[in-house]
Coordinates of C-alpha atoms in Angstrom, one line a residue:
M49 CA 92.3 63.3 74.2
S50 CA 91.9 67.1 74.1
G51 CA 88.4 66.9 75.4
L52 CA 89.6 65.9 78.9
L53 CA 91.9 68.9 79.0
L54 CA 89.2 71.5 78.7
Q55 CA 88.1 72.8 82.1
S56 CA 85.4 75.1 83.4
G57 CA 87.1 76.4 86.4
L58 CA 87.9 74.9 89.8
L59 CA 84.7 75.6 91.7
P60 CA 82.2 72.7 91.3
E61 CA 78.8 74.1 90.5
G62 CA 76.1 72.9 92.9
L63 CA 78.5 72.0 95.7
E64 CA 77.9 73.7 99.0
I65 CA 81.2 75.4 99.7
S66 CA 81.2 76.4 103.4
F67 CA 82.6 75.4 106.7
K68 CA 80.6 72.5 108.2
L69 CA 81.2 71.8 111.9
I70 CA 80.5 68.1 112.2
P71 CA 82.2 67.0 108.9
G72 CA 85.1 69.3 109.8
I73 CA 85.5 67.5 113.2
M74 CA 85.3 64.1 111.5
V75 CA 88.0 64.9 108.9
T76 CA 90.2 66.7 111.4
A77 CA 90.0 63.6 113.7
M78 CA 90.8 61.4 110.7
L79 CA 93.9 63.4 109.8
L80 CA 95.0 63.5 113.5
L81 CA 94.6 59.7 113.5
F82 CA 96.9 59.4 110.5
L83 CA 99.5 61.6 112.2
A84 CA 99.3 59.5 115.4
V85 CA 99.7 56.2 113.5
G86 CA 102.6 57.6 111.6
Y87 CA 104.2 58.7 114.9
V88 CA 103.6 55.3 116.6
F89 CA 105.2 53.4 113.7
K90 CA 107.9 55.9 112.9
V91 CA 111.1 54.4 111.5
A92 CA 114.8 55.1 111.9
D93 CA 116.3 52.6 109.5
T94 CA 116.1 52.0 105.7
E95 CA 114.5 48.5 106.1
G96 CA 111.5 50.1 107.8
M97 CA 111.6 53.3 105.7
W98 CA 111.4 51.6 102.3
V99 CA 109.9 48.0 102.8
A100 CA 108.3 48.1 106.2
G101 CA 110.8 45.5 107.5
R102 CA 109.3 42.9 105.1
S103 CA 106.9 42.1 107.9
I104 CA 103.4 42.8 106.4
G105 CA 100.9 39.9 106.2
N106 CA 98.7 39.0 103.2
V107 CA 95.4 40.5 104.3
E108 CA 97.0 43.6 105.7
N109 CA 99.1 44.0 102.6
G110 CA 95.9 43.4 100.5
M111 CA 94.2 46.2 102.3
A112 CA 97.3 48.4 101.8
I113 CA 97.3 47.5 98.1
G114 CA 93.6 48.5 98.0
A115 CA 94.1 51.9 99.7
N116 CA 97.4 52.5 97.8
W117 CA 95.6 51.8 94.6
M118 CA 92.2 53.3 95.1
S119 CA 93.3 56.9 94.8
A120 CA 91.3 60.0 94.2
A121 CA 91.3 58.8 90.6
S122 CA 89.4 55.6 91.7
Y123 CA 87.2 57.1 94.5
L124 CA 86.4 60.4 92.6
G125 CA 87.8 60.3 89.1
M126 CA 86.4 57.0 87.9
A127 CA 82.8 58.0 88.6
A128 CA 83.6 61.5 87.2
T129 CA 84.9 60.1 83.9
I130 CA 81.9 57.8 83.6
A131 CA 79.5 60.7 84.3
L132 CA 81.2 63.1 81.9
F133 CA 82.1 60.6 79.1
G134 CA 79.7 57.7 79.6
F135 CA 80.8 54.4 78.0
Y136 CA 84.4 55.7 77.5
G137 CA 84.7 55.8 81.3
L138 CA 84.4 52.0 81.4
A139 CA 87.9 51.9 79.9
F140 CA 89.2 52.9 83.3
V141 CA 87.3 50.2 85.1
V142 CA 88.5 47.6 82.7
G143 CA 92.1 48.8 82.5
W144 CA 92.7 49.3 86.2
S145 CA 91.2 45.9 87.1
T146 CA 92.8 43.8 84.4
G147 CA 96.3 45.0 85.3
Y148 CA 96.2 43.2 88.6
F149 CA 95.5 39.9 87.0
I150 CA 98.8 40.3 85.0
L151 CA 100.5 41.3 88.3
L152 CA 99.1 38.2 90.0
I153 CA 100.1 35.7 87.3
F154 CA 103.3 37.1 86.0
M155 CA 105.0 39.5 88.4
A156 CA 104.0 39.4 92.1
A157 CA 105.8 36.3 93.3
Q158 CA 108.7 36.8 90.8
M159 CA 109.3 40.4 92.1
R160 CA 109.3 39.2 95.7
R161 CA 111.8 36.4 94.9
F162 CA 114.1 38.9 93.2
G163 CA 113.9 40.8 96.5
K164 CA 115.1 44.4 96.2
Y165 CA 114.1 47.6 98.0
T166 CA 112.7 49.6 95.0
A167 CA 111.8 49.3 91.4
P168 CA 114.9 51.2 90.2
D169 CA 116.9 48.8 92.5
F170 CA 115.5 45.9 90.5
V171 CA 116.3 47.6 87.1
G172 CA 119.9 48.5 88.1
D173 CA 120.8 45.1 89.5
R174 CA 118.9 43.0 86.9
F175 CA 120.5 44.9 84.0
N176 CA 123.9 45.5 85.7
S177 CA 123.7 49.2 84.8
D178 CA 124.0 52.4 86.9
G179 CA 122.6 54.2 83.9
A180 CA 119.4 52.1 83.8
R181 CA 119.1 52.5 87.6
A182 CA 119.3 56.3 87.3
M183 CA 116.8 56.4 84.4
A184 CA 114.4 54.2 86.4
A185 CA 114.8 56.4 89.5
V186 CA 114.1 59.6 87.6
T187 CA 111.1 58.0 86.0
T188 CA 109.9 56.8 89.4
F189 CA 110.2 60.3 90.8
L190 CA 108.4 61.8 87.7
I191 CA 105.6 59.2 88.0
G192 CA 105.1 60.2 91.7
F193 CA 105.0 63.8 90.8
V194 CA 102.5 63.5 87.9
Y195 CA 100.3 61.0 89.7
A196 CA 100.2 63.0 92.9
I197 CA 98.9 66.2 91.1
G198 CA 95.6 64.4 90.6
Q199 CA 95.5 63.4 94.3
A200 CA 96.1 67.0 95.3
R201 CA 93.3 68.2 93.0
G202 CA 91.0 65.7 94.6
M203 CA 91.8 66.7 98.1
G204 CA 91.4 70.3 97.2
L205 CA 88.0 69.9 95.6
V206 CA 86.6 67.7 98.3
G207 CA 88.1 69.8 101.1
L208 CA 86.1 72.8 99.8
Y209 CA 82.8 71.1 100.8
I210 CA 84.0 70.4 104.3
F211 CA 86.1 73.5 105.2
G212 CA 85.1 76.0 102.6
D213 CA 87.5 78.8 101.8
I214 CA 90.0 78.8 104.6
G215 CA 91.4 82.1 103.4
I216 CA 95.1 81.8 102.8
P217 CA 96.1 85.3 101.5
G218 CA 96.7 85.4 97.8
L219 CA 95.1 81.9 97.1
S220 CA 91.6 80.9 96.1
G221 CA 89.6 78.5 98.3
Y222 CA 90.6 75.5 96.2
Q223 CA 94.3 76.5 96.2
S224 CA 94.2 77.1 100.0
M225 CA 92.8 73.6 100.5
V226 CA 95.4 72.0 98.3
V227 CA 98.2 73.7 100.4
L228 CA 96.6 72.6 103.7
M229 CA 96.0 68.9 102.7
M230 CA 99.4 68.5 101.1
A231 CA 101.1 70.0 104.1
I232 CA 99.4 67.4 106.4
T233 CA 100.2 64.5 104.0
V234 CA 103.9 65.5 103.7
G235 CA 104.1 66.0 107.5
Y236 CA 103.1 62.4 108.4
L237 CA 105.0 60.8 105.6
T238 CA 108.3 62.4 106.6
L239 CA 107.8 61.0 110.0
S240 CA 106.5 57.5 109.3
G241 CA 108.1 56.0 106.2
M242 CA 106.8 52.8 104.6
L243 CA 106.0 51.1 107.9
G244 CA 103.8 53.9 109.2
A245 CA 102.3 54.5 105.8
T246 CA 101.3 50.8 105.5
K247 CA 99.6 50.8 108.9
N248 CA 97.8 54.0 107.9
M249 CA 96.8 52.5 104.5
T250 CA 94.8 49.7 106.3
V251 CA 93.0 52.4 108.3
Q252 CA 92.5 54.5 105.2
F253 CA 91.1 51.5 103.2
V254 CA 88.4 50.9 105.9
I255 CA 87.4 54.5 105.9
L256 CA 87.3 54.9 102.1
I257 CA 85.4 51.7 101.3
V258 CA 82.9 52.2 104.1
A259 CA 82.3 55.8 103.0
F260 CA 81.9 54.9 99.3
L261 CA 79.6 51.9 99.7
A262 CA 77.5 53.7 102.4
G263 CA 77.1 56.7 100.1
L264 CA 76.1 54.5 97.2
Y265 CA 73.5 52.5 99.1
A266 CA 72.1 55.6 100.8
V267 CA 71.7 57.5 97.5
G268 CA 70.3 54.5 95.7
Y269 CA 67.8 53.6 98.4
T270 CA 66.6 57.1 99.3
Q271 CA 66.1 58.2 95.6
G272 CA 64.4 54.9 94.6
Y273 CA 67.2 53.9 92.2
S274 CA 68.1 50.6 94.0
T275 CA 67.6 48.5 97.0
V276 CA 70.2 45.8 97.9
L277 CA 72.3 45.5 94.7
P278 CA 72.9 49.0 93.2
Q279 CA 75.8 47.6 91.2
L280 CA 73.2 45.7 89.1
E281 CA 70.0 47.6 89.6
Y282 CA 71.4 50.9 88.2
G283 CA 70.9 49.4 84.7
R284 CA 67.2 50.3 84.9
L285 CA 68.3 54.0 85.0
I286 CA 70.5 54.0 81.9
G287 CA 67.6 54.3 79.5
A288 CA 66.6 57.5 81.1
L289 CA 70.0 59.1 80.7
S290 CA 71.4 60.9 77.7
A291 CA 72.9 59.0 74.8
E292 CA 76.3 60.4 75.8
F293 CA 76.2 58.3 78.9
S294 CA 74.8 55.0 77.6
E295 CA 75.8 54.7 73.9
P296 CA 79.3 53.4 73.0
F297 CA 81.8 55.8 71.4
T298 CA 79.6 58.9 71.3
T299 CA 82.1 60.9 73.3
E300 CA 85.4 59.2 72.3
S301 CA 86.4 56.9 69.5
Y302 CA 86.9 53.2 69.6
Y303 CA 90.7 53.7 69.1
T304 CA 90.9 56.1 72.1
W305 CA 88.9 53.5 74.2
I306 CA 91.4 50.8 73.3
A307 CA 94.4 53.0 73.8
T308 CA 93.2 54.1 77.2
A309 CA 92.4 50.6 78.5
F310 CA 95.7 49.2 77.2
T311 CA 97.7 52.0 78.8
L312 CA 96.0 51.5 82.1
V313 CA 96.7 47.7 82.0
V314 CA 100.4 48.0 81.3
G315 CA 100.7 51.1 83.4
T316 CA 99.3 49.3 86.4
C317 CA 102.1 46.7 86.0
G318 CA 104.8 49.3 85.8
L319 CA 103.9 51.6 88.7
P320 CA 106.7 51.6 91.3
H321 CA 104.5 52.3 94.2
V322 CA 102.4 49.2 93.3
L323 CA 105.3 46.9 92.8
V324 CA 107.0 48.0 96.1
R325 CA 104.1 46.4 97.9
F326 CA 105.5 43.0 97.0
Y327 CA 108.8 43.9 98.7
T328 CA 107.0 44.6 102.0
V329 CA 106.0 40.9 102.6
E330 CA 108.0 38.0 103.9
S331 CA 107.6 35.5 101.1
E332 CA 106.4 34.9 97.6
R333 CA 103.3 33.1 98.8
T334 CA 102.3 36.1 100.8
A335 CA 102.9 38.3 97.7
R336 CA 100.5 36.2 95.7
W337 CA 97.8 36.1 98.3
S338 CA 98.1 39.8 99.1
T339 CA 97.5 40.5 95.4
V340 CA 94.4 38.3 95.5
W341 CA 93.1 40.1 98.6
G342 CA 94.0 43.5 97.0
L343 CA 92.1 42.7 93.8
F344 CA 89.0 41.7 95.9
F345 CA 89.1 44.9 97.9
I346 CA 89.6 47.0 94.7
C347 CA 86.6 45.3 93.0
L348 CA 84.4 46.3 95.9
L349 CA 84.7 49.9 94.7
Y350 CA 85.2 49.3 91.0
L351 CA 82.0 47.4 90.6
S352 CA 80.2 50.2 92.4
A353 CA 81.6 53.3 90.6
P354 CA 79.4 53.0 87.5
A355 CA 76.3 52.9 89.6
F356 CA 77.4 56.0 91.6
A357 CA 78.1 57.8 88.3
A358 CA 74.6 57.0 87.0
F359 CA 72.9 58.1 90.2
G360 CA 75.0 61.3 90.3
T361 CA 74.4 62.1 86.6
D362 CA 70.6 61.8 87.0
L363 CA 70.5 63.9 90.2
Y364 CA 72.7 66.6 88.5
A365 CA 70.3 66.7 85.5
N366 CA 67.3 67.0 87.7
E367 CA 68.7 69.4 90.3
I368 CA 71.3 71.6 88.5
G369 CA 71.0 71.4 84.7
A370 CA 72.0 69.6 81.5
V371 CA 74.9 67.3 82.0
Y372 CA 76.2 67.4 78.4
G373 CA 76.4 70.2 75.8
D374 CA 77.3 73.8 76.4
P375 CA 77.9 74.5 79.2
G376 CA 77.1 71.1 80.7
M377 CA 78.7 69.6 83.8
S378 CA 82.1 71.1 84.5
S379 CA 85.1 68.9 85.1
A380 CA 85.3 70.2 88.6
A381 CA 81.7 69.1 89.3
G382 CA 82.4 65.8 87.7
D383 CA 85.4 65.2 89.9
V384 CA 83.2 65.5 93.0
I385 CA 80.1 63.7 91.6
V386 CA 80.3 61.2 94.4
V387 CA 80.1 63.9 97.1
L388 CA 77.7 66.0 95.0
A389 CA 75.3 63.0 94.5
T390 CA 75.0 62.5 98.3
Q391 CA 74.4 66.2 98.8
L392 CA 71.8 66.4 96.0
A393 CA 70.0 63.4 97.4
G394 CA 69.3 65.4 100.5
L395 CA 71.3 63.2 102.9
P396 CA 72.4 64.6 106.3
E397 CA 75.3 67.0 106.2
W398 CA 77.4 64.7 108.5
F399 CA 76.8 61.8 106.1
V400 CA 77.9 63.8 103.1
G401 CA 81.0 64.7 105.2
L402 CA 81.7 61.0 105.7
V403 CA 81.7 60.4 101.9
A404 CA 83.9 63.4 101.4
A405 CA 86.3 62.1 104.1
G406 CA 86.6 58.8 102.2
G407 CA 87.8 60.8 99.2
I408 CA 90.5 62.6 101.2
A409 CA 91.6 59.2 102.8
A410 CA 91.9 57.7 99.3
A411 CA 94.0 60.6 98.0
I412 CA 96.3 60.6 101.0
A413 CA 96.8 56.9 100.9
T414 CA 97.9 56.9 97.3
T415 CA 100.0 60.0 97.8
A416 CA 101.8 58.2 100.6
G417 CA 102.7 55.3 98.3
L418 CA 103.8 57.6 95.5
F419 CA 106.0 59.8 97.7
I420 CA 107.6 56.8 99.5
A421 CA 108.4 55.2 96.1
G422 CA 109.7 58.6 94.7
S423 CA 111.8 59.4 97.8
S424 CA 113.3 55.9 97.9
A425 CA 114.4 56.3 94.3
I426 CA 116.2 59.5 95.1
S427 CA 117.7 58.3 98.4
H428 CA 118.4 54.7 97.9
D429 CA 119.0 54.5 94.1
I430 CA 120.5 57.8 93.3
Y431 CA 122.1 59.1 96.5
K432 CA 123.4 55.8 97.9
G433 CA 123.6 53.9 94.6
L434 CA 125.4 56.6 92.5
I435 CA 126.5 59.5 94.6
N436 CA 127.5 58.3 98.0
P437 CA 127.8 54.5 98.2
D438 CA 129.1 54.7 101.8
A439 CA 126.0 56.6 103.0
T440 CA 124.9 55.6 106.5
Q441 CA 121.2 54.6 107.1
R442 CA 120.7 57.9 108.9
Q443 CA 121.9 59.8 105.9
Q444 CA 119.7 57.8 103.6
V445 CA 116.6 58.3 105.7
L446 CA 117.4 62.1 105.9
V447 CA 117.7 62.4 102.1
G448 CA 114.5 60.3 101.7
R449 CA 112.6 62.7 104.0
L450 CA 114.0 65.7 102.2
S451 CA 112.9 64.1 98.9
I452 CA 109.3 63.7 100.2
V453 CA 109.3 67.4 101.1
A454 CA 110.6 68.3 97.6
L455 CA 107.9 66.1 96.0
G456 CA 105.3 67.7 98.1
V457 CA 106.3 71.2 97.2
I458 CA 106.4 70.8 93.4
T459 CA 103.2 68.7 93.4
T460 CA 101.4 71.4 95.4
L461 CA 102.6 74.1 93.0
A462 CA 101.5 72.1 89.9
A463 CA 98.1 71.3 91.5
L464 CA 97.3 74.9 92.2
D465 CA 96.3 75.2 88.5
P466 CA 96.0 71.6 87.2
A467 CA 96.1 70.8 83.5
A468 CA 93.2 68.3 83.5
P469 CA 90.6 66.4 85.6
I470 CA 91.8 63.8 88.1
A471 CA 91.5 60.7 85.9
A472 CA 93.4 62.3 83.0
L473 CA 96.2 63.6 85.3
V474 CA 96.7 60.1 86.8
T475 CA 96.6 58.4 83.4
Y476 CA 99.6 60.5 82.2
A477 CA 101.6 58.7 84.9
F478 CA 100.2 55.3 83.8
S479 CA 101.3 56.1 80.3
L480 CA 104.8 56.8 81.5
A481 CA 105.0 53.7 83.7
G482 CA 103.6 51.5 80.9
S483 CA 106.0 53.0 78.3
V484 CA 109.2 53.0 80.3
L485 CA 109.1 50.6 83.2
F486 CA 106.6 47.8 82.5
P487 CA 108.7 46.4 79.5
M488 CA 111.8 46.4 81.7
F489 CA 110.0 44.6 84.6
F490 CA 108.4 42.0 82.3
L491 CA 111.4 41.2 80.1
G492 CA 113.7 41.4 83.1
L493 CA 111.7 38.7 84.9
W494 CA 110.9 36.5 81.9
W495 CA 113.7 36.7 79.4
E496 CA 117.1 36.1 80.9
N497 CA 118.9 37.4 77.8
T498 CA 117.6 40.9 78.2
N499 CA 120.8 42.9 78.7
R500 CA 122.1 46.4 79.7
Q501 CA 122.2 47.8 76.2
G502 CA 118.7 46.6 75.4
A503 CA 117.3 48.1 78.6
L504 CA 118.9 51.5 78.1
A505 CA 117.7 51.6 74.5
G506 CA 114.2 50.5 75.4
M507 CA 113.8 52.9 78.3
S508 CA 115.1 55.9 76.3
T509 CA 112.7 55.0 73.5
G510 CA 109.8 54.8 75.8
L511 CA 110.6 58.1 77.5
V512 CA 110.8 59.9 74.1
I513 CA 107.5 58.5 72.9
W514 CA 105.8 59.5 76.2
L515 CA 107.1 63.0 76.0
I516 CA 105.9 63.7 72.5
P517 CA 102.1 63.7 73.3
M518 CA 102.8 65.4 76.6
V519 CA 104.4 68.3 74.8
N520 CA 101.6 68.2 72.2
E521 CA 98.7 68.3 74.6
V522 CA 99.7 69.1 78.2
V523 CA 102.5 71.7 77.9
P524 CA 100.2 74.3 76.0
S525 CA 97.7 74.1 78.9
Y526 CA 100.3 75.6 81.2
G527 CA 100.9 78.5 78.9
L528 CA 104.0 77.1 77.3
L529 CA 103.7 76.9 73.5
A530 CA 100.1 78.1 73.8
G531 CA 100.6 80.4 70.9
A532 CA 101.3 77.5 68.6
A533 CA 98.3 75.5 69.8
G534 CA 95.0 75.5 67.9
S535 CA 91.5 76.2 69.2
D536 CA 91.4 72.7 70.7
G537 CA 94.5 73.5 72.8
V538 CA 96.9 71.0 71.2
L539 CA 99.7 71.6 68.8
S540 CA 98.7 68.8 66.4
A541 CA 95.2 67.4 66.3
T542 CA 96.3 64.4 64.2
L543 CA 99.0 63.5 66.7
A544 CA 96.5 63.8 69.5
Q545 CA 94.2 61.4 67.8
W546 CA 96.7 58.6 67.1
L547 CA 99.2 59.2 70.0
P548 CA 97.0 60.6 72.8
A549 CA 98.8 61.5 76.1
I550 CA 96.2 59.5 78.0
G551 CA 96.8 56.4 76.0
S552 CA 100.3 56.7 74.5
A553 CA 101.5 53.3 75.9
L554 CA 99.5 51.5 73.1
V555 CA 102.1 52.7 70.7
A556 CA 105.1 53.0 73.1
A557 CA 105.0 49.7 74.9
P558 CA 105.1 47.4 71.8
V559 CA 107.9 49.6 70.3
V560 CA 109.9 49.5 73.5
F561 CA 109.6 45.7 73.6
V562 CA 110.8 45.4 70.0
V563 CA 113.7 47.8 70.6
T564 CA 114.8 46.1 73.8
I565 CA 114.7 42.6 72.3
A566 CA 116.4 43.7 69.1
V567 CA 119.3 45.5 70.8
S568 CA 119.7 42.7 73.4
M569 CA 119.9 40.1 70.6
A570 CA 122.4 42.3 68.7
T571 CA 124.8 42.7 71.7
E572 CA 126.5 40.4 74.1
E573 CA 124.4 38.4 76.6
P574 CA 124.2 39.4 80.2
P575 CA 126.5 37.7 82.8
L576 CA 125.7 34.1 83.9
E577 CA 125.2 35.3 87.5
T578 CA 122.4 37.6 86.2
K579 CA 120.8 34.7 84.3
R580 CA 120.9 32.5 87.3
M581 CA 119.0 35.2 89.3
V582 CA 116.3 35.3 86.7
R583 CA 116.0 31.5 86.8
Q584 CA 115.8 31.6 90.5
C585 CA 112.7 33.9 90.2
H586 CA 110.9 31.0 88.5
S587 CA 112.4 28.0 90.5
P588 CA 109.9 25.6 92.0
E589 CA 112.2 25.3 95.0
P590 CA 110.9 27.3 98.0
M591 CA 113.0 30.2 99.4
G592 CA 113.4 31.3 102.9
Q593 CA 111.0 34.0 104.2
Q594 CA 113.6 36.8 104.0
Q595 CA 115.7 35.4 101.2
T596 CA 116.3 37.0 97.8
A597 CA 117.3 35.5 94.5
E598 CA 120.7 37.2 94.8
E599 CA 121.4 35.5 98.1
V600 CA 120.3 32.1 96.8
V601 CA 122.6 32.1 93.8
G602 CA 125.5 33.5 95.8
G603 CA 125.6 37.1 94.6
A604 CA 125.3 38.7 91.2
E605 CA 127.9 40.7 89.4
T606 CA 128.2 44.2 90.7
P607 CA 126.5 46.8 88.5
G608 CA 129.1 48.5 86.4
D609 CA 129.3 52.0 85.0
D610 CA 128.0 52.6 81.5

């Protein structure tokens, strides 16, 4: 998927980059609100830090799922990918939506019944393996890092419209904005933990969905594209756009479309910051209904993104220049097409600022979920689970907060010169989640004979397969191995065609399933206590609101050293 890696700088052409007073006041007030909510709901114990005390209701959790899920990749990157790559961009709409149906049917209630704090916690206890726990924890941290780079890029680009170049010495305007936004995000997360983050996510969801839909309706109505149903009416515009937008497989192949969509489906089901939402509720019924609400809230934006992309593409072509070809629309302009469309439509500056604020809220909400999941993996699963089993709650919370700071620093550094547009950066994390974690979650919940040896073999295989295209396509863009790369920026064009970094789970996930099952069948079965916990996840008997499968079956075997 080398086409997504080529960039034309980090300054979006056509975007008015300057300080704007009213939008600046709006965004500053929004950020202060996030800090205030984080302070009011600050936590001091691990239950509040990691799972919000298991106290979140279904509608509130559904809104949190929506905000946690609709990142800069959804708010900005989805419309950008459709604008830049046309029909290929629909793979993101299909993949990111379909994954939630699998979560709803096969995983939400079962995960809640199993009842752990984190995704690595589930892997370690289900497979009775400290090694599997550590591998899942490292993978969770890596997912949070890769995923958050895209969020930082989105905040930096959108922030340029509102605040302009804030002038941090030695940094460009974009880089300065990345540093500022990430500093604010890390600040409120280290204070609030999961409880404050969840409360903030409900606020962030309202902001982002109102801003996105208001922008879509305003652009469609004022420009004559649509009236009351832009999600359907934009079809009249498609015939006037270039073939690259409307015709299937003109920008990317059929195989790449399938690989991307499949990777996004399984990646959705393997993302730790998504699955941890099911641990924050009191019961399995609430987990199911919060998923239904979350899917509804997500579809409000996903059904609207293609229309926004079409409107923005037409306005760009009329006001700035050719969208496709050389030079065409840059990836930076594509990543802010939602904001750019409202600006090119001649809407008031404060209104464009509202749409931009929605993008910042979306990026911060998802970054919060990612950093909480990553820090809990380090603090709960590695520090307490492997290094210091006698760690106090205060020590765990401290390590968790330090982990958030560490994630923030390395994410900020990587986002100063990102390797790809927002959607591509995010999809690398989906490839990792779908290749390494999804097979473990699915088999762990649905096949009681999956054992420690199978899990270790499968996770190792998935990690290796994910790394191969990353080295092939992404590493050269950071200057490493660049001398060995061709004119297209990849080491092997053939490998990039059949094992693209953006869709590697199409190959990796089936291989990992086969390896895990084969090794599990060739080695001894897991302990009976573990099997009973898996069976309890599917039992028709109701469980108490705060009960876990381990408590019901009387305790599972303590994870052993590998």
